[in-house]
XYZ file of C-alpha atoms in Angstrom:
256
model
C -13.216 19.142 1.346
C -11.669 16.454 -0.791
C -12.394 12.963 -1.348
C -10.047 9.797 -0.980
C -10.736 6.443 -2.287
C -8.973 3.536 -0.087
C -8.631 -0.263 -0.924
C -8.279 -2.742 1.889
C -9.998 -0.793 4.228
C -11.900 -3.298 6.030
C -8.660 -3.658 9.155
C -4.901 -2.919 9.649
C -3.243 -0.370 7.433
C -6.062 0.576 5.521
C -8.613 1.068 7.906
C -5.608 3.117 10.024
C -5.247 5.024 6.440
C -9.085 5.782 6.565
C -8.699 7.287 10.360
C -5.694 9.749 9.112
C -7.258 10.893 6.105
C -10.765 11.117 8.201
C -9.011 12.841 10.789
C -8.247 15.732 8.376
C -11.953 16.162 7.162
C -11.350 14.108 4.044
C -14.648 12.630 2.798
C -14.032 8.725 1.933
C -15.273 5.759 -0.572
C -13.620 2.705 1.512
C -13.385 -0.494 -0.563
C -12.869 -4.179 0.617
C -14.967 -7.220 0.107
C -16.164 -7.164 4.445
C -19.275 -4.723 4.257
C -19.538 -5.481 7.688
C -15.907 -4.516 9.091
C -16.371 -1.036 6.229
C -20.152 -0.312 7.591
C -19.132 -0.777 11.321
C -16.039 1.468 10.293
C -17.403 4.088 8.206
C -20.253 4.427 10.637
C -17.420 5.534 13.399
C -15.888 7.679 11.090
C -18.701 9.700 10.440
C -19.740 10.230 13.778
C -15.914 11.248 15.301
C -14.730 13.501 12.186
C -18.388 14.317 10.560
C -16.882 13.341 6.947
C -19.186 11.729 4.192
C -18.034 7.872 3.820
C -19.423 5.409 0.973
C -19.040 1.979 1.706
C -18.185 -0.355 -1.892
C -18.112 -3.910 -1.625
C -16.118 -4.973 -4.136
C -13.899 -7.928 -4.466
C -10.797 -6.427 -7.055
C -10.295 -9.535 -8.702
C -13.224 -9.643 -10.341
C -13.283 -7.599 -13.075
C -16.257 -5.997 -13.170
C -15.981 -4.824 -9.267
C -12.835 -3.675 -10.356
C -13.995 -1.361 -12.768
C -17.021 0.215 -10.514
C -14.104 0.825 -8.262
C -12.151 2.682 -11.325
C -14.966 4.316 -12.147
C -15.141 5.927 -8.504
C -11.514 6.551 -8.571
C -11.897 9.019 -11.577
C -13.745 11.032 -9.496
C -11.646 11.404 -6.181
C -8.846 14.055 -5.205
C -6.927 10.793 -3.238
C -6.157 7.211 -4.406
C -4.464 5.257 -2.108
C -3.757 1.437 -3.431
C -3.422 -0.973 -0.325
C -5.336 -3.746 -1.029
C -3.230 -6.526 -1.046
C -2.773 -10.160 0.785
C 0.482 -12.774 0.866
C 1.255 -16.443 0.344
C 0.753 -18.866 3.085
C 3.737 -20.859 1.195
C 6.663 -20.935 -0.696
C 6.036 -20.190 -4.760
C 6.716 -23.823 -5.932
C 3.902 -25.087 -2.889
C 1.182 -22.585 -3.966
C -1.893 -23.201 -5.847
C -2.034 -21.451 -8.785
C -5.359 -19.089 -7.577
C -3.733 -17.946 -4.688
C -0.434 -16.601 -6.556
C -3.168 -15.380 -9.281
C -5.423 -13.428 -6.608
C -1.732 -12.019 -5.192
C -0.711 -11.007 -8.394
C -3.968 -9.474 -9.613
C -4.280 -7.621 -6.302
C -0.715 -5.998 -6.495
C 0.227 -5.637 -9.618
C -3.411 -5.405 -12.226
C -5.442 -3.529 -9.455
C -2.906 -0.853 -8.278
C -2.251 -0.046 -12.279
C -6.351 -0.077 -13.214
C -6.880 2.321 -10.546
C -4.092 4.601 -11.209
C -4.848 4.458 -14.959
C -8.609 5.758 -13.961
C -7.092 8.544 -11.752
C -4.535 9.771 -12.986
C -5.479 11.186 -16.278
C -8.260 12.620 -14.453
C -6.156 14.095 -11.583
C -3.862 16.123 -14.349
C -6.997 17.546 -16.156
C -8.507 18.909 -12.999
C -4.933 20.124 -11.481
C -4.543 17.963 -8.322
C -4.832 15.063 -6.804
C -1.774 12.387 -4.669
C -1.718 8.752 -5.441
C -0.859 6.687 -2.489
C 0.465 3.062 -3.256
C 1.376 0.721 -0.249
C 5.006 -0.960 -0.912
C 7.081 -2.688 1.134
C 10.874 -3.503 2.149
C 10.935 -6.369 0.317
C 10.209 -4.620 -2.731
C 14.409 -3.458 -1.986
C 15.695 -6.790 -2.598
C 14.986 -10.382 -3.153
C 13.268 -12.478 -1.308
C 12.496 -16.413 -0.682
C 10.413 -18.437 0.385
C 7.128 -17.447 1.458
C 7.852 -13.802 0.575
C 8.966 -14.303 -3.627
C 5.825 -13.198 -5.566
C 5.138 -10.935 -2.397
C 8.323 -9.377 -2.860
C 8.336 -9.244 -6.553
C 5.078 -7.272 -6.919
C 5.946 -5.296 -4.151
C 8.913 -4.196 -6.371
C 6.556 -3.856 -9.324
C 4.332 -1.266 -7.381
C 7.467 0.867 -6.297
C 8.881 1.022 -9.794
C 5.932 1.743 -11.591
C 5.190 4.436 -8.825
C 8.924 6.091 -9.561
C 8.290 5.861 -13.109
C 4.848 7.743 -13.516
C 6.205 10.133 -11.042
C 8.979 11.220 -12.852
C 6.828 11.265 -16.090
C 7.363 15.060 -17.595
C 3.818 15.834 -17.461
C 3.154 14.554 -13.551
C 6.682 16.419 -12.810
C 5.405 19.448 -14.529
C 1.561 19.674 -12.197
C 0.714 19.656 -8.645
C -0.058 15.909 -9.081
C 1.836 13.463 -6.942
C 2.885 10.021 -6.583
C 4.085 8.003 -3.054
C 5.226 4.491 -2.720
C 5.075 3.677 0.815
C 7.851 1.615 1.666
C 6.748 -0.050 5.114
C 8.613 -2.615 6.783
C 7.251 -4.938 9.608
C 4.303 -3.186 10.968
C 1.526 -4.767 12.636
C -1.127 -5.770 11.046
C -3.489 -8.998 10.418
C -1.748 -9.802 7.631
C 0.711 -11.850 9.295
C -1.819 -13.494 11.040
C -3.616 -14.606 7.906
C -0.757 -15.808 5.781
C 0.677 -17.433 9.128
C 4.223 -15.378 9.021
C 5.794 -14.968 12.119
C 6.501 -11.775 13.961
C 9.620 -10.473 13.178
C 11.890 -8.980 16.312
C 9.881 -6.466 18.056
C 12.703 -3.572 17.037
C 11.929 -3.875 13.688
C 7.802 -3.707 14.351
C 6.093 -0.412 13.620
C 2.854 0.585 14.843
C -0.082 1.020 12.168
C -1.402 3.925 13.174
C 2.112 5.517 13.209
C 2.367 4.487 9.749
C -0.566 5.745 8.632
C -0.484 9.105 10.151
C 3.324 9.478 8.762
C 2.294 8.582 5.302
C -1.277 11.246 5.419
C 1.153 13.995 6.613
C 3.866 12.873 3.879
C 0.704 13.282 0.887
C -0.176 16.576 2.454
C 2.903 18.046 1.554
C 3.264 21.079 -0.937
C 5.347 18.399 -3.382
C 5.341 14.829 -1.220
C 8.411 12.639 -1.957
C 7.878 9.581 -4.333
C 8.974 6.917 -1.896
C 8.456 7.358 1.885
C 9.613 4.820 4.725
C 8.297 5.451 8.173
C 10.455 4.871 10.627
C 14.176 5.546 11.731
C 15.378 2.380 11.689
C 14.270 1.522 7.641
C 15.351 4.735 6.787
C 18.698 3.217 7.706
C 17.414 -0.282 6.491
C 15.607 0.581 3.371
C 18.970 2.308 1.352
C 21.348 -0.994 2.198
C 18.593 -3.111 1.464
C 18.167 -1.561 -2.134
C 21.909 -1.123 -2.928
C 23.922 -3.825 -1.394
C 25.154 -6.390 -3.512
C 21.939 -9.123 -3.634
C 23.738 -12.403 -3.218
C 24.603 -10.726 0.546
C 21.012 -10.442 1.043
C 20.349 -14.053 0.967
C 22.889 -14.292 3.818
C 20.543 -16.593 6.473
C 20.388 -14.139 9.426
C 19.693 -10.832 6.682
C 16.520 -12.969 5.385
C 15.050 -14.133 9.512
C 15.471 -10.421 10.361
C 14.638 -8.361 7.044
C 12.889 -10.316 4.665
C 11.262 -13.007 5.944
């Protein structure tokens, strides 16, 4: 029985994370700032898969509930970094806290956590590091989506360069970005972005379950992308020439 440690677990991807990992008799330490949504959570978890789940409040851009989570993450066999949120508005219309809280959440949090783990995951031998990407990490984006899509890239590079580190190439440890494109989830509902066509929607729990099995692997990939159609996607995305992707139609149907 192994342990996993998820951020953002109170609804969407992370709570459909939780399920998966539950599902395979993983104990869990869920983390969000809801303890209502975790209790009422962890409280079905624990009664469908029998697995030990501790609930920790914590609001990650504080710093000191940052490092209690850290401090927990030193001690699990799974890390999976999903906390995260989005702008409601373009960069030059935001308030200054909310870009802050964005970039805290996806670029300071992610790296504290995997700072605490990983060192400890090499000593003991094992351990997988889960961070939640996206598509727009591929290319650039506007509007809206331009911090969002700049961290995004932040937390897939920094997950391709500790992975190919000699010493994490060299031990059962692994890294994942999860590359996800539209998939449904309340945070489009909370930073008030619309739907995107319903062909290029992916169900959470699909998502989840594909990225669990992916982690479960003998020697996972470093960046996964559920789904056929951003397998396709996710390669011309990251290599075509950029000033295409700024082409109006690309950014309504990719990148919004």
């Amino acid at each position: 029985m192994t342990t996993a440690l998820v951020t953002g677990a109170s609804y969407g991807i992370g709570a459909d994370l939780a399920r998966a990992l539950a599902a395979r008799g993983h104990d869990l330490v869920l983390v969000a700032r809801s303890a209502g949504l975790l209790d009422a959570l962890a409280a079905r978890l624990r009664r469908q898969h029998g697995v030990k789940v501790r609930v920790l409040r914590a609001d990650l851009c504080e710093p000191d509930a940052l490092e209690e989570v850290a401090g927990a993450a030193r001690g699990v066999d799974i890390v999976v970094n999903n906390a995260g949120t989005a702008p409601r508005e373009a960069y030059d219309a935001t308030g200054w806290p909310d870009e802050g809280r964005l970039l805290t959440l996806h670029v300071t949090v992610p790296s504290r956590l995997i700072h605490a783990a990983l060192p400890a995951m090499l000593d003991r031998g094992q351990g997988r590091i889960l961070t939640v990407s996206s598509v727009a990490a591929l290319g650039p984006a506007w509007g809206q989506g331009t911090t969002y899509g700049a961290t995004k890239a932040y937390q897939l590079a920094l997950t391709e360069s500790l992975a190919y580190a000699s010493r994490v190439r060299a031990s059962p440890v692994a890294l994942t970005a999860l590359v996800l494109g539209h998939t449904t989830s309340r945070l489009h509902e909370v930073a008030g972005i619309p739907l995107p066509p319903k062909w290029l929607t992916l169900p959470s729990p699909f998502v989840a379950e594909r990225a669990v099995a992916v982690i479960h692997r003998r020697r996972p990939p470093v960046v996964c992308v559920p789904g056929v159609r951003y397998k396709v996607l996710a390669p011309l995305l990251r290599h075509l020439p950029h000033r295409l992707l700024t082409l109006p139609r690309l950014a309504d149907d990719f990148t919004r």
